[in-house]
Coordinates of C-alpha atoms and ligand atoms in Angstrom, one line a residue:
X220 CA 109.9 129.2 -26.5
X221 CA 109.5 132.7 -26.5
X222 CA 112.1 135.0 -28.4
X223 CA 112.6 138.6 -29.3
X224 CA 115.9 140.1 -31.1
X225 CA 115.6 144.2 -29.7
X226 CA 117.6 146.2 -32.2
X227 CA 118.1 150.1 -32.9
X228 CA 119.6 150.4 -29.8
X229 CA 122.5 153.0 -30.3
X230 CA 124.1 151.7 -27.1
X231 CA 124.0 148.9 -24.8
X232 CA 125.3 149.8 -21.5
X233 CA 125.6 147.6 -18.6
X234 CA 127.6 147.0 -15.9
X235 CA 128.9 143.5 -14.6
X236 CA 126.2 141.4 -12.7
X237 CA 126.0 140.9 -9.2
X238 CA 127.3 144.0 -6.2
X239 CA 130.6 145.9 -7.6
X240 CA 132.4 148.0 -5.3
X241 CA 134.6 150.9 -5.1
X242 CA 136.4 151.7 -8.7
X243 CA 134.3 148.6 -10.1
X244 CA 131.4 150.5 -9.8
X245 CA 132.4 152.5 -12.7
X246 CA 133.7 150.3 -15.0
X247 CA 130.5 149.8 -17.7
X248 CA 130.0 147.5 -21.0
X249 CA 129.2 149.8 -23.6
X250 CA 128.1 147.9 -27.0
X251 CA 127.7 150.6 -29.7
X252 CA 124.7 149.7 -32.5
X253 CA 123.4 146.8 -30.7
X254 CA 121.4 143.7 -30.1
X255 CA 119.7 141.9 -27.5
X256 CA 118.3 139.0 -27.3
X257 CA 115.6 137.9 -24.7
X258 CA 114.4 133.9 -24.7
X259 CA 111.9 133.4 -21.8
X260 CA 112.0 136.3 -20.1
X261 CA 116.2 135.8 -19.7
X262 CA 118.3 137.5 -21.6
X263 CA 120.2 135.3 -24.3
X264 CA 122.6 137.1 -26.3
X265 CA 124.2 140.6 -26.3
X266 CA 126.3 142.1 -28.8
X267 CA 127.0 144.3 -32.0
X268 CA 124.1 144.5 -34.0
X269 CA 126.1 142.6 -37.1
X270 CA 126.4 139.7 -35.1
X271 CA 123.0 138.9 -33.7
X272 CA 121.4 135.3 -34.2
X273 CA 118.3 135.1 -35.7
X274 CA 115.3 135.3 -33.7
X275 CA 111.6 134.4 -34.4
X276 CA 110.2 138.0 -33.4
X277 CA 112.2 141.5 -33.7
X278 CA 111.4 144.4 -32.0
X279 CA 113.0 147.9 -33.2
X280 CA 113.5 150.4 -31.1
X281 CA 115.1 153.6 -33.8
X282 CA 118.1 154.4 -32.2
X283 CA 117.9 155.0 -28.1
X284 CA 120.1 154.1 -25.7
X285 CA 119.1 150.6 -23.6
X286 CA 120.0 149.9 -19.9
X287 CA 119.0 147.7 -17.0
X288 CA 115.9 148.3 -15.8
X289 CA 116.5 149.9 -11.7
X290 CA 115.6 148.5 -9.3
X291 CA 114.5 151.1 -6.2
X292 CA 115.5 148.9 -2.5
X293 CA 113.8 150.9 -0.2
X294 CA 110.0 152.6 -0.7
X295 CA 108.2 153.0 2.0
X296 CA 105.1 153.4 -0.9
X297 CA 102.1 151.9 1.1
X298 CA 101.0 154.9 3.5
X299 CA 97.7 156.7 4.0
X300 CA 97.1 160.3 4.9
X301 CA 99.5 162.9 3.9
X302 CA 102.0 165.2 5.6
X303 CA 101.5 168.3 4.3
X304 CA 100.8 170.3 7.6
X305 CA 104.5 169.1 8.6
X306 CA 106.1 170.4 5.5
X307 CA 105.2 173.5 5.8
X308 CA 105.8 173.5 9.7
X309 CA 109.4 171.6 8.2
X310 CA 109.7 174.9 5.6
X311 CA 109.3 177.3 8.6
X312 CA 111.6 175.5 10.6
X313 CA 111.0 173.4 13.0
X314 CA 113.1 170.2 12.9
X315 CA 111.6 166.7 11.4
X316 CA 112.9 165.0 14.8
X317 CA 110.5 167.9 17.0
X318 CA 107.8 166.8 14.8
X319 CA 108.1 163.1 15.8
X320 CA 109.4 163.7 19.2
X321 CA 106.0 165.8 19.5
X322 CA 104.0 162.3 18.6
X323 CA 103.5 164.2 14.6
X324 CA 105.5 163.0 11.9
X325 CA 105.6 159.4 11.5
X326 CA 103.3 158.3 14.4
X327 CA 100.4 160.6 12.2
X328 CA 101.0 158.9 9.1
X329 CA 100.5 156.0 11.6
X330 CA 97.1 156.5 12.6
X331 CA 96.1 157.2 9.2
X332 CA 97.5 153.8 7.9
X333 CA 96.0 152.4 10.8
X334 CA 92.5 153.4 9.8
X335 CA 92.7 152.4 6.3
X336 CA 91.6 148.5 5.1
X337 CA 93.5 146.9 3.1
X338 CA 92.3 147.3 0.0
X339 CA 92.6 151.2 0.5
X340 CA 95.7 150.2 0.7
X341 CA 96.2 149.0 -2.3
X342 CA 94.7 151.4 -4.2
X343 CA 96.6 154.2 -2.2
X344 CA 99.8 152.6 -3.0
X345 CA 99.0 151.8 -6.9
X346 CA 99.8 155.1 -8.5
X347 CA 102.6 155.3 -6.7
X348 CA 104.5 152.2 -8.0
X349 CA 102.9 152.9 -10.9
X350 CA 105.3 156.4 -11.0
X351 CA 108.4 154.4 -9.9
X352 CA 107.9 151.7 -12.4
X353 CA 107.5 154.4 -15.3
X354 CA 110.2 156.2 -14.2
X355 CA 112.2 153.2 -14.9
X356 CA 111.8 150.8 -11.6
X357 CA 111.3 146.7 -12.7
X358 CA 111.9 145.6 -8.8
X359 CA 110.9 147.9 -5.7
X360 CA 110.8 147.0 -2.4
X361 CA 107.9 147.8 -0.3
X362 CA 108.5 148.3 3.5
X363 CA 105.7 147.7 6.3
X364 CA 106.1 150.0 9.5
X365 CA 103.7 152.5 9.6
X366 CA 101.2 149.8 11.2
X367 CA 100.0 151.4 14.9
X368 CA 99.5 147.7 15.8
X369 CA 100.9 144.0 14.4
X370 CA 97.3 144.2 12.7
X371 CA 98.2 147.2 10.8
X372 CA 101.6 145.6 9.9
X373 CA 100.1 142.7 8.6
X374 CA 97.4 144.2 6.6
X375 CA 100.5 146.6 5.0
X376 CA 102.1 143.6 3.9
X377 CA 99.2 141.9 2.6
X378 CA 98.8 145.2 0.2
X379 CA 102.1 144.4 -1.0
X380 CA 101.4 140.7 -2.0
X381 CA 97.8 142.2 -3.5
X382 CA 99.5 144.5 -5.5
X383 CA 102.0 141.8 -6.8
X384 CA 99.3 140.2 -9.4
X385 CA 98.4 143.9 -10.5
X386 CA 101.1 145.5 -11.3
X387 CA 104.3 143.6 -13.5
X388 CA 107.2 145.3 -12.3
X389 CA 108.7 142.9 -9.3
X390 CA 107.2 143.9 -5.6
X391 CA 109.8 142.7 -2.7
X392 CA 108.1 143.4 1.1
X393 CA 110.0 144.1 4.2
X394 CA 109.0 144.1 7.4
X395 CA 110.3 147.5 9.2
X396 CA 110.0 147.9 12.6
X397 CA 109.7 151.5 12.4
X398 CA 109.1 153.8 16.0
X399 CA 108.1 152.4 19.4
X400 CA 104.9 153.0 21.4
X401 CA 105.2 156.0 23.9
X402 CA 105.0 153.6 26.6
X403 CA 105.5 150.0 27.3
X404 CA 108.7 149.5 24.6
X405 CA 110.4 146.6 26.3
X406 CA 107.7 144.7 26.2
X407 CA 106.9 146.0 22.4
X408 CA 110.7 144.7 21.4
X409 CA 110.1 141.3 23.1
X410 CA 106.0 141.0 21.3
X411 CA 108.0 142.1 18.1
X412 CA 110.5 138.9 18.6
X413 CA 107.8 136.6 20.0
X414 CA 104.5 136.9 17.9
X415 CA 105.6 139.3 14.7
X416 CA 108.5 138.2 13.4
X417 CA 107.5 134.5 13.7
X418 CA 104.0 135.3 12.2
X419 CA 105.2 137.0 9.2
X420 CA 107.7 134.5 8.4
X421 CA 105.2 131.7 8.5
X422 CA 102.9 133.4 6.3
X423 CA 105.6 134.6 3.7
X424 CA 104.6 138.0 4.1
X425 CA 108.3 139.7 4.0
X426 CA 111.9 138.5 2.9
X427 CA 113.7 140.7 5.4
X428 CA 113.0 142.7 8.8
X429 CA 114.2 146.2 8.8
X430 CA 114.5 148.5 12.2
X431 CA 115.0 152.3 11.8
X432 CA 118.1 152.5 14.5
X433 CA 118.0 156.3 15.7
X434 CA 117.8 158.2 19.2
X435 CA 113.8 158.8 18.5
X436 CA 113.4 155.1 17.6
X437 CA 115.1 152.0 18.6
X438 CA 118.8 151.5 20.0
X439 CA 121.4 149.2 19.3
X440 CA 120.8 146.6 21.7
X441 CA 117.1 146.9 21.1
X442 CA 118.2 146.5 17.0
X443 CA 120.0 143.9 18.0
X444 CA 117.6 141.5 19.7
X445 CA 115.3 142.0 16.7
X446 CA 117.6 141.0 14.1
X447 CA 118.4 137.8 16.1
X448 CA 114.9 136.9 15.9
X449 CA 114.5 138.0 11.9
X450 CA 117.5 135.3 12.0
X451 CA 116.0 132.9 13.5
X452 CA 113.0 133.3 11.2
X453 CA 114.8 132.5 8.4
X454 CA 114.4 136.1 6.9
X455 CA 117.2 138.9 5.8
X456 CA 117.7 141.7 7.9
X457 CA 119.1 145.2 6.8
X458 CA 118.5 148.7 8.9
X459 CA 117.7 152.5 8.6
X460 CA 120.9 154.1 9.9
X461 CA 123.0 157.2 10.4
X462 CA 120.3 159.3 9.5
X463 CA 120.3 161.8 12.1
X464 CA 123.1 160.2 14.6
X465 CA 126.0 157.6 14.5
X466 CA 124.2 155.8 16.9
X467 CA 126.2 152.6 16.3
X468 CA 123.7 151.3 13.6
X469 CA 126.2 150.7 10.9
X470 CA 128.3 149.2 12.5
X471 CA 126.3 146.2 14.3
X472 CA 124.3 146.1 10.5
X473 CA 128.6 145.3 9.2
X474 CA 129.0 142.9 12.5
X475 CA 126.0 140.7 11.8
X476 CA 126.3 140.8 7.7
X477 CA 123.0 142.7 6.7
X478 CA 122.2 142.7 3.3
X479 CA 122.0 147.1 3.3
X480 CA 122.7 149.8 5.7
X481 CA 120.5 152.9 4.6
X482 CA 120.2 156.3 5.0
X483 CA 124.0 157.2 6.5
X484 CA 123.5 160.9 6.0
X485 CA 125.3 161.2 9.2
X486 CA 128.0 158.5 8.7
X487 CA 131.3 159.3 9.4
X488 CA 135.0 158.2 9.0
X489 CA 134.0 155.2 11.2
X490 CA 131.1 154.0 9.5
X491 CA 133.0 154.9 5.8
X492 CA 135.6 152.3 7.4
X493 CA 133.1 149.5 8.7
X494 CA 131.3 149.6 5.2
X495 CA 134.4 149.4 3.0
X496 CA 135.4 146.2 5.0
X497 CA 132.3 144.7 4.6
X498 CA 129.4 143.0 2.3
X499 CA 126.9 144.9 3.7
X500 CA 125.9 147.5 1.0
X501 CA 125.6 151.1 1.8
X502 CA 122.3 152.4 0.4
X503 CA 122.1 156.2 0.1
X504 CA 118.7 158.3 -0.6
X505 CA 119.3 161.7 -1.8
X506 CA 115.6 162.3 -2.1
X507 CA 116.0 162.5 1.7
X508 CA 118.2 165.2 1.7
X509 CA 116.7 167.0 -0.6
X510 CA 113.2 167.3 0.8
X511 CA 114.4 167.6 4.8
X512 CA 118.4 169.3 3.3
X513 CA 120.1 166.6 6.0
X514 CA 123.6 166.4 4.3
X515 CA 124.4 164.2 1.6
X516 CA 125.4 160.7 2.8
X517 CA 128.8 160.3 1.9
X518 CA 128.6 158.2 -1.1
X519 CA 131.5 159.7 -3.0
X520 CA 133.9 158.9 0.2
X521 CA 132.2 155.4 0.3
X522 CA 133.2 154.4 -3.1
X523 CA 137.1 155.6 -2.4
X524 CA 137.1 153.3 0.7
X525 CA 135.9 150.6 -1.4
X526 CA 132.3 149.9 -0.4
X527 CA 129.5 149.0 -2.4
X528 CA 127.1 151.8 -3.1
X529 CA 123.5 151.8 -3.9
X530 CA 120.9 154.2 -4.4
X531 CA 116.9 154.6 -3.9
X532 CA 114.5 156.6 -3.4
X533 CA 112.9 156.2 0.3
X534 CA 109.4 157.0 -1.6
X535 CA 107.5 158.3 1.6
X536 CA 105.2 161.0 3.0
X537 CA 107.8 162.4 5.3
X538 CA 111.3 162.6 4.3
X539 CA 111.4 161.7 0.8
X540 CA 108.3 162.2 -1.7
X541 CA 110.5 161.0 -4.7
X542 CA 108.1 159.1 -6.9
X543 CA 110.9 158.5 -9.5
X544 CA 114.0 156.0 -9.7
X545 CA 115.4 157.6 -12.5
X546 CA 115.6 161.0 -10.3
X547 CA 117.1 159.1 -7.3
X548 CA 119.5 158.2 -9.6
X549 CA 120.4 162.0 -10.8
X550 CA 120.3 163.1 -7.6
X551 CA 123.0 160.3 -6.2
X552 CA 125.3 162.3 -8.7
X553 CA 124.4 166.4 -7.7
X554 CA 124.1 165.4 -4.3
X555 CA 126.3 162.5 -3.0
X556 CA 128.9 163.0 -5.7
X557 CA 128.8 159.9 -7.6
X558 CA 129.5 159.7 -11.4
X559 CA 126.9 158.7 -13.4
X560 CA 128.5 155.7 -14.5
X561 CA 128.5 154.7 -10.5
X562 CA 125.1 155.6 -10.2
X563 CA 124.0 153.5 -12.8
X564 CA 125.9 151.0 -10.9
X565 CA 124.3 151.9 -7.8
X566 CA 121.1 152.1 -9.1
X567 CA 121.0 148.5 -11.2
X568 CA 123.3 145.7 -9.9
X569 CA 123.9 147.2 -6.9
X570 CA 120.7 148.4 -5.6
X571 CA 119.5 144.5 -7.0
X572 CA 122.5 143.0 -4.2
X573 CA 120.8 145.2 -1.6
X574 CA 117.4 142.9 -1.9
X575 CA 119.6 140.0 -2.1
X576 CA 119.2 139.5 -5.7
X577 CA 121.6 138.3 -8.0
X578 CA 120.2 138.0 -11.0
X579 CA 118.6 140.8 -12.4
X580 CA 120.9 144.9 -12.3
X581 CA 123.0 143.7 -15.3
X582 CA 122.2 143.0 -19.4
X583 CA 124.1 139.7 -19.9
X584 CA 123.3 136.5 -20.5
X585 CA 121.4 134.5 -17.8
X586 CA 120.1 137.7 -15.9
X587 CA 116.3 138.6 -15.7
X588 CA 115.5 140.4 -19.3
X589 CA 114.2 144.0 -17.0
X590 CA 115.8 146.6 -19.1
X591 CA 114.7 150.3 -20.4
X592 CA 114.3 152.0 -23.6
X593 CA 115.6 155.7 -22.9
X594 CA 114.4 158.8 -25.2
X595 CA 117.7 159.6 -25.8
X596 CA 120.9 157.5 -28.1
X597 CA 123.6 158.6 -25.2
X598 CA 122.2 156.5 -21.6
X599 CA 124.4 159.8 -19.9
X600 CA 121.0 161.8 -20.2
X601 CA 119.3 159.5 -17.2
X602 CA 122.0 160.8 -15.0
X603 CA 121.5 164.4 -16.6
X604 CA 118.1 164.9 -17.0
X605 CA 115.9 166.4 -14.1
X606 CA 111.5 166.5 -14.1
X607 CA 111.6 165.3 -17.3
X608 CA 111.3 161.0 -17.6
X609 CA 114.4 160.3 -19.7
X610 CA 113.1 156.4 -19.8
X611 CA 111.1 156.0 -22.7
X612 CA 109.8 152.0 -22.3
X613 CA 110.4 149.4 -19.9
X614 CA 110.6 146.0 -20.2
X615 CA 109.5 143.5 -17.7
X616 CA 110.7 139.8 -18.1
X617 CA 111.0 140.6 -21.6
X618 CA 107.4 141.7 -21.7
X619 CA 106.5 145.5 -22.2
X620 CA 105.6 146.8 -18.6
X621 CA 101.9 146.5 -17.7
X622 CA 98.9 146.6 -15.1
X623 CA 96.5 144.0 -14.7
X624 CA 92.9 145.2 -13.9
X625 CA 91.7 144.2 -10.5
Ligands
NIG473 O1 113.3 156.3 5.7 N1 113.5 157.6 9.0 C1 112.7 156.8 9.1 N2 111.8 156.4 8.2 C2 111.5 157.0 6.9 C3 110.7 158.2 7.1 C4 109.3 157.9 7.3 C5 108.4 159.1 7.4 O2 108.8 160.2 7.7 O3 107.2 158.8 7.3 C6 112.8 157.3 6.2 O4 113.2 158.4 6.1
FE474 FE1 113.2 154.7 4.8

């Protein structure tokens, strides 16, 4: 049996395990001059520092702050190619939805992906999770879609699984069914239903389909149908939505219970309403709005209404080249007006409910023992701090986060 008391942690703050919505979201544990224990990779015991069982190894940390390790539920991190040419055609201003409409934009990092094997893949995608992890990640979801063909998508989501063995933080793959060919979409939709869907459920290749639900990708009917199948499959289904229309996307995501709606920059009262009466958790990425300034979701109005708010970073060449968690985080509070005690929120427990995950986001007894050392005794400075990493360590299972060579 493996067993490590931590101590010298000035404060142990946590919220309550498993999604928390509206005022919940801000209501933390904070254990002054504390002690955690971690048996097996679970965590055992929290409390004051005065009270702690004995344990068979200690582990000091001085006197930081300690806090669930974050988990980031929506990367789109394996990608080849780069889009520099359309940020500085984005900087002089011609719109991100032009760029696609004019077969740039996603479709290129498309062909690039397309002509990379997979172990480029892997070794494309590496640093990147490395950043995330650092910047205080344990769990990130990895999305397929930028596969020109279903042997593209496949060979994505095979990185992912290669990269699980490497890299100790926890990878979770999605299958996203991202923009539609030029020509020939119905019968994309139906090959996506028929052969895709059931292929990468056999194989184990995703836990959830995703379908970016816009006017320059799929509609809602089109959504629709492809969800059903995910269904059928036996897999989760959540959606890009709202990002630069209501096109109805939230709303069927609330109807058929996805796990997360994302994006929602362009939500309204409507969508606010739908979210706050549902389990479907409402995923914001300010990273997005930074880099392409779309407005903020409406994170601050979600919360009021009562939904359950979580926050990543959409790592991806395009519309959001955040490589940290810990930023996404500080950004949910400039930009989308939460308080950092809801960001945490969002960004631990919540963001966790978004993959379907219940048992890691929160430091008490039973959950997964992910959790991060910060530089700082006050855990306010990971909300408050911006380009500098206010994580200091990060712990993995229990285990001090590490690569394994290939
Ligand atoms: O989540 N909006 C759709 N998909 C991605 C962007 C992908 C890209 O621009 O390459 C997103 O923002
Ligand atoms: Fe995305």
């Amino acid at each position: 049996m493996a067993e490590t008391l931590f101590t010298g942690i000035s404060q142990l703050v946590t919220p309550a395990p498993g999604p928390q919505r509206g005022p919940a979201m801000r209501e933390l544990t904070v254990v002054p001059d504390a002690a955690l224990l971690v048996r097996d990779g679970l965590v055992s015991w929290v409390g004051p520092r005065r009270d702690a069982p004995a344990a068979a190894h200690l582990h000091d940390f001085g006197s930081v702050a300690v806090v669930p390790g974050l988990t980031d539920p929506h990367t789109h991190a394996v990608w080849a190619g780069d889009r520099l040419a359309d940020f500085e055609a984005r900087v002089e201003g011609v719109p991100y939805e032009t760029i696609l409409a004019r077969g740039g934009g996603i479709r290129s990092t498309m062909r690039a992906t397309a002509a990379a094997d997979e172990a480029e893949l892997v070794q494309l995608a590496l640093p990147r999770l490395r950043a995330l992890a650092v910047s205080g990640a344990t769990t990130i979801e990895v999305k397929s879609g930028y596969g020109l063909d279903f042997g593209a998508e496949i060979r994505m989501l095979r990185a992912v699984r290669a990269l699980q063995p490497i890299i100790s933080v926890t990878l979770v793959a999605t299958l996203l069914i991202h923009v539609p060919p030029q020509t020939g979409r119905t019968d994309y939709v139906q090959s996506v239903c028929g052969e895709l869907i059931p292929q990468v459920a056999r194989e184990g290749l995703a836990e959830a389909v995703d379908v970016f639900c816009e006017r320059e990708a799929f509609g809602v009917d089109e959504t629709r149908a492809i969800l059903a199948a995910a269904r059928q499959h036996g897999l989760a289904v959540k959606l890009h939505a709202d990002q630069f229309h209501a096109v109805g996307g939230t709303e069927l995501a609330c109807e058929v219970g996805a796990l997360s709606v994302d994006h929602l920059e362009a939500s309204g009262e409507a969508q606010v309403a739908a979210l706050a009466s549902s389990s479907t958790i409402a995923t914001v990425l300010p990273g997005v709005t930074l880099h392409l300034g779309l407005p903020a979701a409406p994170a601050r109005k979600l919360v009021d209404a009562g939904a359950c708010v979580a926050v990543g970073t959409d790592l991806n060449p395009g519309s959001s080249p955040l490589f940290s968690a810990g930023l996404a985080l500080a950004l949910a509070v400039r930009l989308c007006g939460l308080t950092p005690a809801e960001a945490l929120t969002a960004a631990t427990a919540n963001a966790a409910a978004a993959l379907g995950l219940n048992d890691r986001g929160a430091l008490v007894p039973g959950q997964r023992a992910d959790f991060l050392a910060l530089h700082s005794a006050d855990w306010r400075d990971l909300a408050y701090a911006l380009g500098a990493n206010p994580v200091r360590d990060v712990w993995v299972g229990g285990q001090h986060f590490k690569e394994h060579s290939r």
